[in-house]
XYZ file of C-alpha atoms in Angstrom:
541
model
C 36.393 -26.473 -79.093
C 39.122 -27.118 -76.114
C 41.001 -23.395 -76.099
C 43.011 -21.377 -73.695
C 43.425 -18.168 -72.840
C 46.599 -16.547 -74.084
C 45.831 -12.727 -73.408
C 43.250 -10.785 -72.278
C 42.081 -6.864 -72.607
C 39.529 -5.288 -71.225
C 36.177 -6.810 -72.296
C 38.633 -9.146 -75.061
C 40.226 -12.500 -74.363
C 42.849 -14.190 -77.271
C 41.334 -17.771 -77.266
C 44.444 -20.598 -78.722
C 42.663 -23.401 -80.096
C 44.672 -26.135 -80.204
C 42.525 -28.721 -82.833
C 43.961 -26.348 -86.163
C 46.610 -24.028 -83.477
C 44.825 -20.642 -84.192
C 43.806 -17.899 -82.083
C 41.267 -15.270 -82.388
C 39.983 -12.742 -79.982
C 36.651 -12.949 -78.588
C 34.084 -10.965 -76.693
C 34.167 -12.453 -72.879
C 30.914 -12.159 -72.732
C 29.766 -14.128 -75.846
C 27.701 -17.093 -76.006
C 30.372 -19.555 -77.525
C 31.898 -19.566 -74.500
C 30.569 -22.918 -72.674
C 29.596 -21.300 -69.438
C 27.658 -18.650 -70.530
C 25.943 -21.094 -73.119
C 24.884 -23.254 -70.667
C 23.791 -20.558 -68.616
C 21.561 -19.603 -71.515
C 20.309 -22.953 -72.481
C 19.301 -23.721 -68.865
C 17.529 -19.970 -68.409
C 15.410 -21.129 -71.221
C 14.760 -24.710 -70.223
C 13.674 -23.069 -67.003
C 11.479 -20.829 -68.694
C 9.680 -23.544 -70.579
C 8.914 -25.547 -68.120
C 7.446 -23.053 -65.668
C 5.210 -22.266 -68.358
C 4.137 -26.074 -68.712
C 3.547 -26.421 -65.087
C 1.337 -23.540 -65.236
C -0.658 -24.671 -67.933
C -1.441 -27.998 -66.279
C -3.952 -27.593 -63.529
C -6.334 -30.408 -63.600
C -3.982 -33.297 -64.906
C -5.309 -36.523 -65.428
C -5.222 -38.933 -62.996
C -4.827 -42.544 -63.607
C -7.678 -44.657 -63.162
C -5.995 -47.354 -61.454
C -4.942 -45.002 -58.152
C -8.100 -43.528 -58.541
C -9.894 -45.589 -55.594
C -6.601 -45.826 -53.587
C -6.638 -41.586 -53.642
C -10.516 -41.515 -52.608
C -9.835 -44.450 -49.928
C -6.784 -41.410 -48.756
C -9.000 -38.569 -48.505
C -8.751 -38.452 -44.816
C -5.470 -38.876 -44.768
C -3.182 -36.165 -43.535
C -0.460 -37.085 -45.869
C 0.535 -34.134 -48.792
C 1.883 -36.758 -51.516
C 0.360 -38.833 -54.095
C 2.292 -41.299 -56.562
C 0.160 -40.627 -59.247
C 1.117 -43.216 -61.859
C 0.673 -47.326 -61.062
C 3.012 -49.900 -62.952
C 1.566 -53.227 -63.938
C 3.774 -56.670 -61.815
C 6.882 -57.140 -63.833
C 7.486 -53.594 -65.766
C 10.420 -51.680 -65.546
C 9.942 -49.011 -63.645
C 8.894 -45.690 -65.211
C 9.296 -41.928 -64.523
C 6.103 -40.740 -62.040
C 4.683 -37.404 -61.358
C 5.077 -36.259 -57.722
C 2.415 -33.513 -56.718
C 3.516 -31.827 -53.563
C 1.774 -29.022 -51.973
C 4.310 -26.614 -50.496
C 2.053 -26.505 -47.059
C 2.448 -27.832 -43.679
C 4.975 -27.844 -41.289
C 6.566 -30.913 -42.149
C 6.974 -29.196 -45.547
C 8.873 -26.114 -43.993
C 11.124 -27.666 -42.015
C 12.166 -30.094 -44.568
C 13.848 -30.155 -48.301
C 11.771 -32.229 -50.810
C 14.412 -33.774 -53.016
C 13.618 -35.394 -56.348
C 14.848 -38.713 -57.248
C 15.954 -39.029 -61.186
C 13.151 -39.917 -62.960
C 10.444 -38.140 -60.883
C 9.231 -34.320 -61.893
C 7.802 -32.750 -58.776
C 4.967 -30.263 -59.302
C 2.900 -27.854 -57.389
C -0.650 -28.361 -57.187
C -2.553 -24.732 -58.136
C -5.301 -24.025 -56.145
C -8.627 -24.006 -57.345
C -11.033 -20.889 -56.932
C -13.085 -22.053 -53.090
C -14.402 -20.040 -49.748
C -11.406 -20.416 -47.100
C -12.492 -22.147 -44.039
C -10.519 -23.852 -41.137
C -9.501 -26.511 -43.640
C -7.109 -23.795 -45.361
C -4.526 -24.262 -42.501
C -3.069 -27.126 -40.351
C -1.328 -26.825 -37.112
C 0.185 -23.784 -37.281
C 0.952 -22.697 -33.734
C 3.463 -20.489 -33.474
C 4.339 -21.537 -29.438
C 6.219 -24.027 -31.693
C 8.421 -21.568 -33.480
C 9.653 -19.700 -30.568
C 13.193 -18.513 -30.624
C 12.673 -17.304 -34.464
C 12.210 -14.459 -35.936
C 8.498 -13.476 -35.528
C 7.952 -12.547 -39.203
C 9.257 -15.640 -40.943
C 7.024 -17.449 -38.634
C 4.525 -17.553 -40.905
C 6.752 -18.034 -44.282
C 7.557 -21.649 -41.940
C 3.524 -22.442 -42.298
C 3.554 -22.441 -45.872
C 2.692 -18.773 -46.597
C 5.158 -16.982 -48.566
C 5.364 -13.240 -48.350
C 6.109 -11.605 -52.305
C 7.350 -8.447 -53.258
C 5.366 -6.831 -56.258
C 6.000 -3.700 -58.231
C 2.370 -1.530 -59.276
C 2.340 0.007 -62.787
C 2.859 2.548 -64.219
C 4.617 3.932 -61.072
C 6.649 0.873 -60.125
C 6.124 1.066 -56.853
C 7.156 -1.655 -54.513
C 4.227 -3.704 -52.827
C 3.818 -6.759 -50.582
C 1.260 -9.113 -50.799
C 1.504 -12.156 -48.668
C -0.055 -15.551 -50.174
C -1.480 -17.999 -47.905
C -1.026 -22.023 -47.931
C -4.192 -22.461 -49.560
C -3.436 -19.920 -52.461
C -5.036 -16.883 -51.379
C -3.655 -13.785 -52.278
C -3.794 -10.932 -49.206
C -2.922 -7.632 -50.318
C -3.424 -5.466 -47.372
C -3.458 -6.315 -43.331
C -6.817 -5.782 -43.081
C -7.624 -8.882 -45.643
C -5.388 -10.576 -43.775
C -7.034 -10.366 -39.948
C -10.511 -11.352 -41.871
C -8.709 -14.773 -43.300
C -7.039 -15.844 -39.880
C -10.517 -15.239 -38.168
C -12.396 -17.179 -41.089
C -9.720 -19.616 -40.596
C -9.157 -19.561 -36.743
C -5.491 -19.169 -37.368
C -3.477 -19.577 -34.191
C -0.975 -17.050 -35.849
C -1.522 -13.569 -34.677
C -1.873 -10.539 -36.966
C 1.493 -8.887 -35.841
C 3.545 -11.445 -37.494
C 3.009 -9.610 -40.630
C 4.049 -6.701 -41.992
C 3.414 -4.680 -45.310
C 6.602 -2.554 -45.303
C 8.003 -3.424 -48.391
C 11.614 -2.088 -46.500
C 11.471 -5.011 -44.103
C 14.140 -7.770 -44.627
C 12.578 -10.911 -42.781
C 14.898 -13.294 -43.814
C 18.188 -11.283 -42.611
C 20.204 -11.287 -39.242
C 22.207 -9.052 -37.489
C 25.579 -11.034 -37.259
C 28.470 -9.143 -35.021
C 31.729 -9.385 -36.894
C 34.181 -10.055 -33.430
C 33.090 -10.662 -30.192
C 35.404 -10.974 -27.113
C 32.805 -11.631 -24.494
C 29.705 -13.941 -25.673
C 26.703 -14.711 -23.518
C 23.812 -17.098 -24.710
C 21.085 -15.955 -22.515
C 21.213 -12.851 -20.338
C 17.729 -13.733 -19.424
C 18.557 -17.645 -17.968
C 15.263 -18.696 -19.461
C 13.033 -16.435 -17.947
C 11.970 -15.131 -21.571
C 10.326 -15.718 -24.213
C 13.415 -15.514 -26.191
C 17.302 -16.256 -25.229
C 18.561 -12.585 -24.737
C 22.596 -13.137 -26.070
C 25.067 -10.437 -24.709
C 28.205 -9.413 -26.685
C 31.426 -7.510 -26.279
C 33.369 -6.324 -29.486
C 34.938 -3.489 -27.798
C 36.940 -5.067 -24.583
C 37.084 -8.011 -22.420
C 34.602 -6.897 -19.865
C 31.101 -8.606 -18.717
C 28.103 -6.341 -17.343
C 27.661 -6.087 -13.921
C 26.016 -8.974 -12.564
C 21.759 -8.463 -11.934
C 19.255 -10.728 -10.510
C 16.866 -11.285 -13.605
C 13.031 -10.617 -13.593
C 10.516 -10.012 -16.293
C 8.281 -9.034 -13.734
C 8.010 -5.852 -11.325
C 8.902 -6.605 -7.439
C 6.841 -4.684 -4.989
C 8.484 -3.622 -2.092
C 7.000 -4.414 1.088
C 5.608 -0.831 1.586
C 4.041 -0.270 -1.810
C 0.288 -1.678 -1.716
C 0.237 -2.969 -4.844
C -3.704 -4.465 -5.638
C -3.585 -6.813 -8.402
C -7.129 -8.859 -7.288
C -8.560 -9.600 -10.897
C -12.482 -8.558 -9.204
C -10.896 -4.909 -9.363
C -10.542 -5.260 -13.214
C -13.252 -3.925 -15.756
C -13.822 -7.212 -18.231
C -15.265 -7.354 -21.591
C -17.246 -10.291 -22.876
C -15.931 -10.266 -26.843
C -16.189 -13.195 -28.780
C -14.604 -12.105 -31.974
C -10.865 -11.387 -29.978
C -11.753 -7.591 -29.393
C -11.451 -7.115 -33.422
C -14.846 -4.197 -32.925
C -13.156 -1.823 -30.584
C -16.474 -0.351 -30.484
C -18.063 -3.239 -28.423
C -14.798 -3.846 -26.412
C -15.170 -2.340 -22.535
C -11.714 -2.848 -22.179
C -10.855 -0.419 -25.357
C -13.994 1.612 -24.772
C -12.046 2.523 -21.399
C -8.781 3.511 -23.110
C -10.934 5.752 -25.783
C -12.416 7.136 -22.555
C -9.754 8.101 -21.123
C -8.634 10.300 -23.694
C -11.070 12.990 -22.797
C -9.098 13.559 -19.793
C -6.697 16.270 -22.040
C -9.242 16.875 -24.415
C -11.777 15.509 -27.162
C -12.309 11.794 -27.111
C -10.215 10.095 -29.596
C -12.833 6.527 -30.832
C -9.043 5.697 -32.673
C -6.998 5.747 -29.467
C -5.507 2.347 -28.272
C -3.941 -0.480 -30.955
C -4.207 -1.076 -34.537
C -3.618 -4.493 -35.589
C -1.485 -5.300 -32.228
C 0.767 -2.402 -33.200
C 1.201 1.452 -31.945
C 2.223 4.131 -34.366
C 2.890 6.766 -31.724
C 2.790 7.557 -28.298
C -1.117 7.776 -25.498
C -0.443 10.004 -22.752
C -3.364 8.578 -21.218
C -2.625 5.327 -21.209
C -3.848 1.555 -22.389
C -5.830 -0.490 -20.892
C -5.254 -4.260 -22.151
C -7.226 -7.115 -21.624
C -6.996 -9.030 -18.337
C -7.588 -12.997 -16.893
C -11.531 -12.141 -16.835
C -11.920 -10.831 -20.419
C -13.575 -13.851 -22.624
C -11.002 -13.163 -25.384
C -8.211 -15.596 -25.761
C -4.839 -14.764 -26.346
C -4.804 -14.478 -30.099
C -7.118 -10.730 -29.028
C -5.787 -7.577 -30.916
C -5.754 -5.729 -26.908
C -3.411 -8.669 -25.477
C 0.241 -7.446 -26.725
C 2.711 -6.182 -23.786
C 1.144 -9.435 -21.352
C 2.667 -11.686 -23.929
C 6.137 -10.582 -22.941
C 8.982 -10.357 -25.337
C 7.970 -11.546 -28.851
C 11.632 -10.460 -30.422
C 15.401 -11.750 -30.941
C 17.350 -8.944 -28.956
C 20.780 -8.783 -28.124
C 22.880 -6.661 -25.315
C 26.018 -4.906 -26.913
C 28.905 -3.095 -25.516
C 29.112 0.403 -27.158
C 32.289 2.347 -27.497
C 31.158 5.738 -25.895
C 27.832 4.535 -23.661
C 28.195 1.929 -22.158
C 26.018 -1.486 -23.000
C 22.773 -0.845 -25.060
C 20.392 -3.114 -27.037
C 19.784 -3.696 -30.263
C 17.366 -6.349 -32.127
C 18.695 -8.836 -34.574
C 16.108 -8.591 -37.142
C 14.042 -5.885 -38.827
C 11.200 -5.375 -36.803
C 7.966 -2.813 -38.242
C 6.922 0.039 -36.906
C 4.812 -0.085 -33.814
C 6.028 -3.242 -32.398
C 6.149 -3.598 -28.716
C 9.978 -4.350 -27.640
C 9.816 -4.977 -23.817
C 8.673 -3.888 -20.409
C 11.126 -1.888 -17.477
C 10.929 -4.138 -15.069
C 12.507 -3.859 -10.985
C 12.094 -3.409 -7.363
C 8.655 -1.454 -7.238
C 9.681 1.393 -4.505
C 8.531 4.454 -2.711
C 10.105 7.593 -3.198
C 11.652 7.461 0.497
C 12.733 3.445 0.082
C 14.632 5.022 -3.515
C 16.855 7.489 -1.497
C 17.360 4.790 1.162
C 18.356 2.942 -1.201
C 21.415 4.844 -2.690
C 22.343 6.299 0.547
C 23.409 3.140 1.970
C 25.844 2.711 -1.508
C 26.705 6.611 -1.097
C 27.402 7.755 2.717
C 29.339 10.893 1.623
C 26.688 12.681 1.357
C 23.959 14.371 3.594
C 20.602 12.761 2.891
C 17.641 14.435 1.192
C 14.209 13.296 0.914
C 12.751 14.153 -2.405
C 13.260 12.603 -5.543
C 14.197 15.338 -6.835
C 17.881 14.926 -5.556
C 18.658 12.044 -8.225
C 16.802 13.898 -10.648
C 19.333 16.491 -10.226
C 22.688 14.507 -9.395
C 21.869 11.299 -10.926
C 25.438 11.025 -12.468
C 27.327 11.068 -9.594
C 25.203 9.218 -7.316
C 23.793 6.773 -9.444
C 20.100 7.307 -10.611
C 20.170 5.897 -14.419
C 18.076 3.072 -13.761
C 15.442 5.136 -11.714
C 12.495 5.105 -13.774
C 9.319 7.636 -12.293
C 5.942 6.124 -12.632
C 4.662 9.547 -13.360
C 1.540 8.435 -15.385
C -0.879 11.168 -12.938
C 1.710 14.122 -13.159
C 1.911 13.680 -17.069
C -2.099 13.667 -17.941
C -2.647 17.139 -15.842
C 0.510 18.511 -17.363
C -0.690 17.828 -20.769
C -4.391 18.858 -19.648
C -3.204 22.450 -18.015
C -1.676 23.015 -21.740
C -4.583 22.409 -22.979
C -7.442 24.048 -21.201
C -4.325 27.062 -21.038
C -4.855 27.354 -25.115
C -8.405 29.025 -24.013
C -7.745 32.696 -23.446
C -9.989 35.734 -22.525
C -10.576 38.717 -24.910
C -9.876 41.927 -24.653
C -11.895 45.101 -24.881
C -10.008 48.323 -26.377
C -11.600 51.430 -25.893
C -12.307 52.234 -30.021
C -14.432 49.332 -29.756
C -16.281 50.639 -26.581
C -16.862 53.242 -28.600
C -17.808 51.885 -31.673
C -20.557 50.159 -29.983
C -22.092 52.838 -28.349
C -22.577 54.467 -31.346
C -23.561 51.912 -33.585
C -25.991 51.375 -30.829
C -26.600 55.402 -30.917
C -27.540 55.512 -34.315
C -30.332 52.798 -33.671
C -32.165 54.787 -31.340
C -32.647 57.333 -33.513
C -33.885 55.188 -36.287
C -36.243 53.029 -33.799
C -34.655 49.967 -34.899
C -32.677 47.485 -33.024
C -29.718 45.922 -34.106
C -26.677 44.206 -32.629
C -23.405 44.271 -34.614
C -20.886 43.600 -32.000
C -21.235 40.915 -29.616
C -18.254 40.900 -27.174
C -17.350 38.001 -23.869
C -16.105 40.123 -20.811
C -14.547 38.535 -18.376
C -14.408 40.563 -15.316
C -11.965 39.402 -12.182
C -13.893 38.041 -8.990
C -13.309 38.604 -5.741
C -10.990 36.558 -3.410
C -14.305 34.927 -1.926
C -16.001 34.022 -4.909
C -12.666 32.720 -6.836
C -12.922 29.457 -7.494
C -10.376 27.053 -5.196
C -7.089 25.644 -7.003
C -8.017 21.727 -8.568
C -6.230 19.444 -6.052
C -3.619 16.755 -7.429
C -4.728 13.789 -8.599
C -2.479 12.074 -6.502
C -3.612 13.763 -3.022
C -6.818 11.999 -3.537
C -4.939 8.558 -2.314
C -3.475 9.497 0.635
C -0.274 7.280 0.479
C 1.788 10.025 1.725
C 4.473 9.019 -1.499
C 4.807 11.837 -4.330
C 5.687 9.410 -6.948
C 6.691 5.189 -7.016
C 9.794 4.560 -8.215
C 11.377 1.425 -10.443
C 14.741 0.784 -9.748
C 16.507 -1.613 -12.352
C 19.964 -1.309 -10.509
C 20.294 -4.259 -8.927
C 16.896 -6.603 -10.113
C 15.530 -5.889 -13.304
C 15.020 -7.194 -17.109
C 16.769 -6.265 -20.640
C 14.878 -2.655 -20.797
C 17.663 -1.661 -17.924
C 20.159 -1.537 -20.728
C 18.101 0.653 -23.242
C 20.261 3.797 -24.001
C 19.728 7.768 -24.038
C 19.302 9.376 -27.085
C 18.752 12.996 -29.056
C 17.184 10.838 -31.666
C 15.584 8.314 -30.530
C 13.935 5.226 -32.375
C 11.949 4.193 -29.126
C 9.265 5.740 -27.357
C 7.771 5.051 -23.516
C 4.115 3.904 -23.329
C 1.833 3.527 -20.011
C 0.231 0.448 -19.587
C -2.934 -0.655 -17.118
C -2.635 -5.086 -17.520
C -3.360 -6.493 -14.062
C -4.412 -3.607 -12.221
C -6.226 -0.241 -13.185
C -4.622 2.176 -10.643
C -3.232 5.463 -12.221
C -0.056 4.404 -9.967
C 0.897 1.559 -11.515
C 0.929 1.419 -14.567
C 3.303 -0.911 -16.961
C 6.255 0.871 -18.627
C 6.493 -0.180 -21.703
C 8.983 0.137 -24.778
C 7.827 0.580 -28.264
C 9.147 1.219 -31.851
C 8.738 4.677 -33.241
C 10.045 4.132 -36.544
C-alpha cells in the first residue's frame, strides 16, 4: 500500500493510506513496513543460500571442459568457466568458482556479472606443502600495516567465542583452508610451507584491531616522511596544537661513531651459528645459547631468556645477542628482529604539555620491537665538548655526571648512556647481597654445649645443632675489592654516550613517562662488545 506518515509517537507512527483514505497506527518496527520486509526477505535469502553453497563441495563438472581443465592444470590462473554452450545457443547462466587466494585476489574486487553465481571452492582434507601458498612476500606490502599483511595473502584472521564461557578467541585460517588456532601451529605451517611471511605478523590477542587507523582529527603542520626514505616505513609528522615544525635533524637509522670511539664491527669477531631450520631450536642456536649464557652473570641461567616467536614480553638486563652476516639463517630466523629496522606505521605528534612524542597508527601486540636510538656515537669527554660550545656560560666539568644533574637547563634530553656493564654488576651486587651471614646468640651457645653435655654422659654422640660461623679476617687475608668491568678495557672513557640532538632517528622523540608503555632493551647485532650495544625500544603492553 502507498501511505504517509501523518503523526508519530514514540515507538507508533499514524500511517494515511490513500487507496480507501484511512489511517491506522502501526508499530515502526513491524514487518509491513517495506524496508524492514525486505530487510527480512533478503536475511533469509542470504541464509539459504550460504547453506547451499556449503552443501556443494564436489559439484559436477561438465564433461565437455573436462579435458580443457586437465590441459590447465599448470596453469597459474584461479578461475574456471565451468559450463560450455553448444555454437548457436543463447547464452546461459555459468558457475564461477573462485578461490579467495593469491595476491591478485587481494588487491582486487571480483564482481559478478548478472547471470553468473560465484562460489568458493572448500578445501578438501590434504598434508600442506609449499603448494599451499603463492608469492607471498611481504617486501611487497611495505608501507602497510604489518598484521593485515597476511589477511592481503588470502588468510583471513576470525574471531571465535569458546563455550560455555564465551570467551573470545582468534584463530587465523590459511589460503589453503587450514585452520591455526594457536602461534605455535602457525610457525610449524609457514616452515612446512616455506612461507616468506614471518611469524610476527600475527597475533592472537583477540583485543587487537588490525584493520583500524589512527586518523588525527586537525592538523596544522603535516609532514609525509620525517625519515626522507631512509626507513622502512614513511615516518609522517603532525601538528594539531600550533603552527610550529620540529627543529630541523640530519636523519640516520644508523649510529655514527665519532672519530675517537673504536668501534670494531669486523664480522670474524662475531660468534655464528650454523641453523638450518631459522634458529626455531634455541637449544642448538650458538647465537641464543650465548644470550641464555649470559644470564648467569646475575644469577641462575635462564634456557627461556632471549625471543619468543620474534617478540619480547619483558625486559634482559643482560642483553641479546641476534644473529649476524655469518649465521646460515636467512632473514625469515626467529633471532633476526631489531636488524630488520622499523617494521611499523609511526607518526611524530605535537603534544600540548611535552613537547613532540610518537605514537603508532595501528594496534600493535605486545612485545613488538618499535625502533632503535640512533646518533653521534661519543665519548664521555666529546659529550661535554659538545654542549659547552652551545653553552659558554658556564664553567666546564668533565664527568657525565654534570648533564645527569642539570640536563634541563643545559640541554641533555637526548643523551642516552650506553650503560649495559654498570647495569649487569648493579643487578649482580643485589643479588649475591640477598646472601647474608647468621648469627650466633649466646642461648644457643649454650644450648649446644649442653645438648652436647648430656651426650657425654650417655656415651652417645649426637649432633642437633649445626651452625655456619663466619668469623672476620684480617686486613691481609681479606679478599681484594672485584675491579669494574669496564677497567678491564683501558679506554680511559667511563661510559659512551649517544647524542640524538643534532643527528639521530624517530626514537629521539620518544617521551618520559610515570607509566610507561615502552621499555629499553640492550642489543649485541654487529658487534659483541659489552660497550656497544644497540638501544632498542620495545612494547611492554
Amino acid at each position: 500500500w502507498t501511505s504517509k506518515v501523518v503523526e508519530t509517537d514514540a515507538s507508533l507512527v499514524k500511517m494515511y493510506f490513500q487507496a480507501d483514505k484511512r489511517t491506522e497506527w502501526i508499530y515502526r518496527g513491524s514487518t509491513r513496513l517495506e524496508p524492514l520486509f525486505k530487510a527480512l526477505v533478503s536475511r533469509d535469502k542470504l541464509s539459504y543460500e550460504i547453506l547451499k553453497a556449503c552443501l556443494i563441495q564436489s559439484p559436477k563438472l561438465p564433461q565437455a571442459n573436462a579435458d580443457a581443465i586437465k590441459a590447465a592444470g599448470g596453469a597459474k590462473g584461479r578461475r574456471y568457466n565451468l559450463t560450455s554452450r553448444p555454437p548457436g545457443a543463447q547464452p546461459k547462466p555459468s558457475v564461477e568458482y573462485t578461490r579467495g587466494t593469491g595476491e591478485e585476489d587481494a588487491n582486487s574486487s571480483i564482481a559478478s556479472t548478472a547471470g553468473h553465481i560465484v562460489l568458493f571452492l572448500f578445501s578438501a582434507p590434504h598434508a600442506c606443502s609449499k603448494d599451499c601458498l603463492n608469492g607471498d612476500d611481504p617486501a611487497k606490502m611495505k608501507g602497510r600495516n604489518a598484521l593485515t599483511i597476511p589477511l592481503l595473502y588470502g588468510w583471513e584472521r576470525q574471531l571465535c567465542k569458546a563455550r560455555p564461557a564465551s570467551k573470545r578467541l582468534v584463530i587465523y585460517r590459511a589460503p589453503c583452508g587450514r585452520r591455526l588456532r594457536n602461534i605455535k601451529e602457525i610457525d610449524k605451517y609457514l616452515w612446512i610451507t616455506d612461507s616468506l611471511l614471518t611469524i610476527d605478523l600475527f597475533s592472537f590477542d583477540q583485543h587487537l584491531h588490525v584493520d583500524t587507523e589512527f586518523v588525527p582529527i586537525k592538523t596544522f603542520c603535516d609532514i609525509k616522511d620525517l625519515s626522507y626514505g631512509r626507513e622502512n616505513y614513511p615516518i609522517s609528522c603532525v601538528n594539531g596544537v600550533d603552527r610550529h615544525y620540529p627543529d630541523y635533524v640530519e636523519y640516520s637509522d644508523y649510529r655514527i661513531p665519532s672519530k675517537k670511539v673504536n668501534l670494531n664491527t669486523d664480522p670474524d669477531f662475531l660468534v655464528c651459528c650454523d641453523c638450518t631450520d631459522n634458529c626455531r631450536d634455541r637449544s642448538k642456536c650458538a647465537c641464543q645459547q650465548l644470550t641464555i649464557e649470559n644470564t648467569s652473570w646475575i644469577g641462575d641461567k635462564d634456557p627461556t631468556a632471549g625471543y619468543h616467536h620474534r617478540r619480547l614480553k619483558e625486559p634482559l638486563f643482560t642483553g641479546i645477542v641476534e644473529c649476524n652476516s655469518r649465521c646460515k639463517c636467512d632473514k625469515r630466523c626467529s633471532n633476526r628482529v631489531a636488524q630488520h629496522g622499523l617494521s611499523m606505521r609511526l607518526q611524530v605528534f605535537k603534544t600540548g604539555a611535552k613537547g613532540w612524542g610518537l605514537r603508532c597508527l595501528d594496534d600493535i601486540a605486545k612485545g613488538s620491537f618499535i625502533c632503535i636510538y640512533a646518533g653521534q656515537l661519543l665519548t664521555d669527554r666529546e659529550a661535554n665538548e659538545v654542549h659547552l660550545k652551545n653553552n659558554l656560560d658556564y664553567k666546564p666539568k668533565r664527568s657525565i655526571e654534570f648533564f645527569r644533574h642539570d640536563g634541563k637547563q643545559y640541554g641533555d634530553q637526548y643523551l642516552a648512556e650506553l650503560d649495559f656493564i654498570e647495569v649487569v654488576e648493579r643487578q649482580k651486587e643485589g643479588y649475591e647481597s640477598d646472601v647474608e651471614g647468621m648469627d650466633v646468640s649466646d642461648d644457643d651457645k649454650d644450648a649446644n654445649y649442653k645438648a652436647s653435655k648430656d651426650s657425654d654422659e650417655d656415651r652417645t654422640y649426637k649432633v642437633l645443632f649445626v651452625y655456619c660461623i663466619f668469623l672476620p679476617l684480617g686486613e691481609k687475608e681479606a679478599k681484594k675489592e672485584r675491579q669494574p668491568t669496564r677497567n678491564f678495557f683501558k679506554d680511559d672513557t667511563e661510559c659512551y654516550i649517544m647524542d640524538a640532538k643534532s643527528m639521530g632517528n624517530l626514537g629521539r622523540y620518544l617521551n618520559h613517562s610515570c607509566d610507561p608503555n615502552v621499555f629499553v632493551q640492550n642489543i649485541f647485532v654487529d658487534t659483541h662488545d659489552l660497550r656497544f650495544p644497540w638501544v632498542t625500544f620495545w612494547a611492554g603492553r
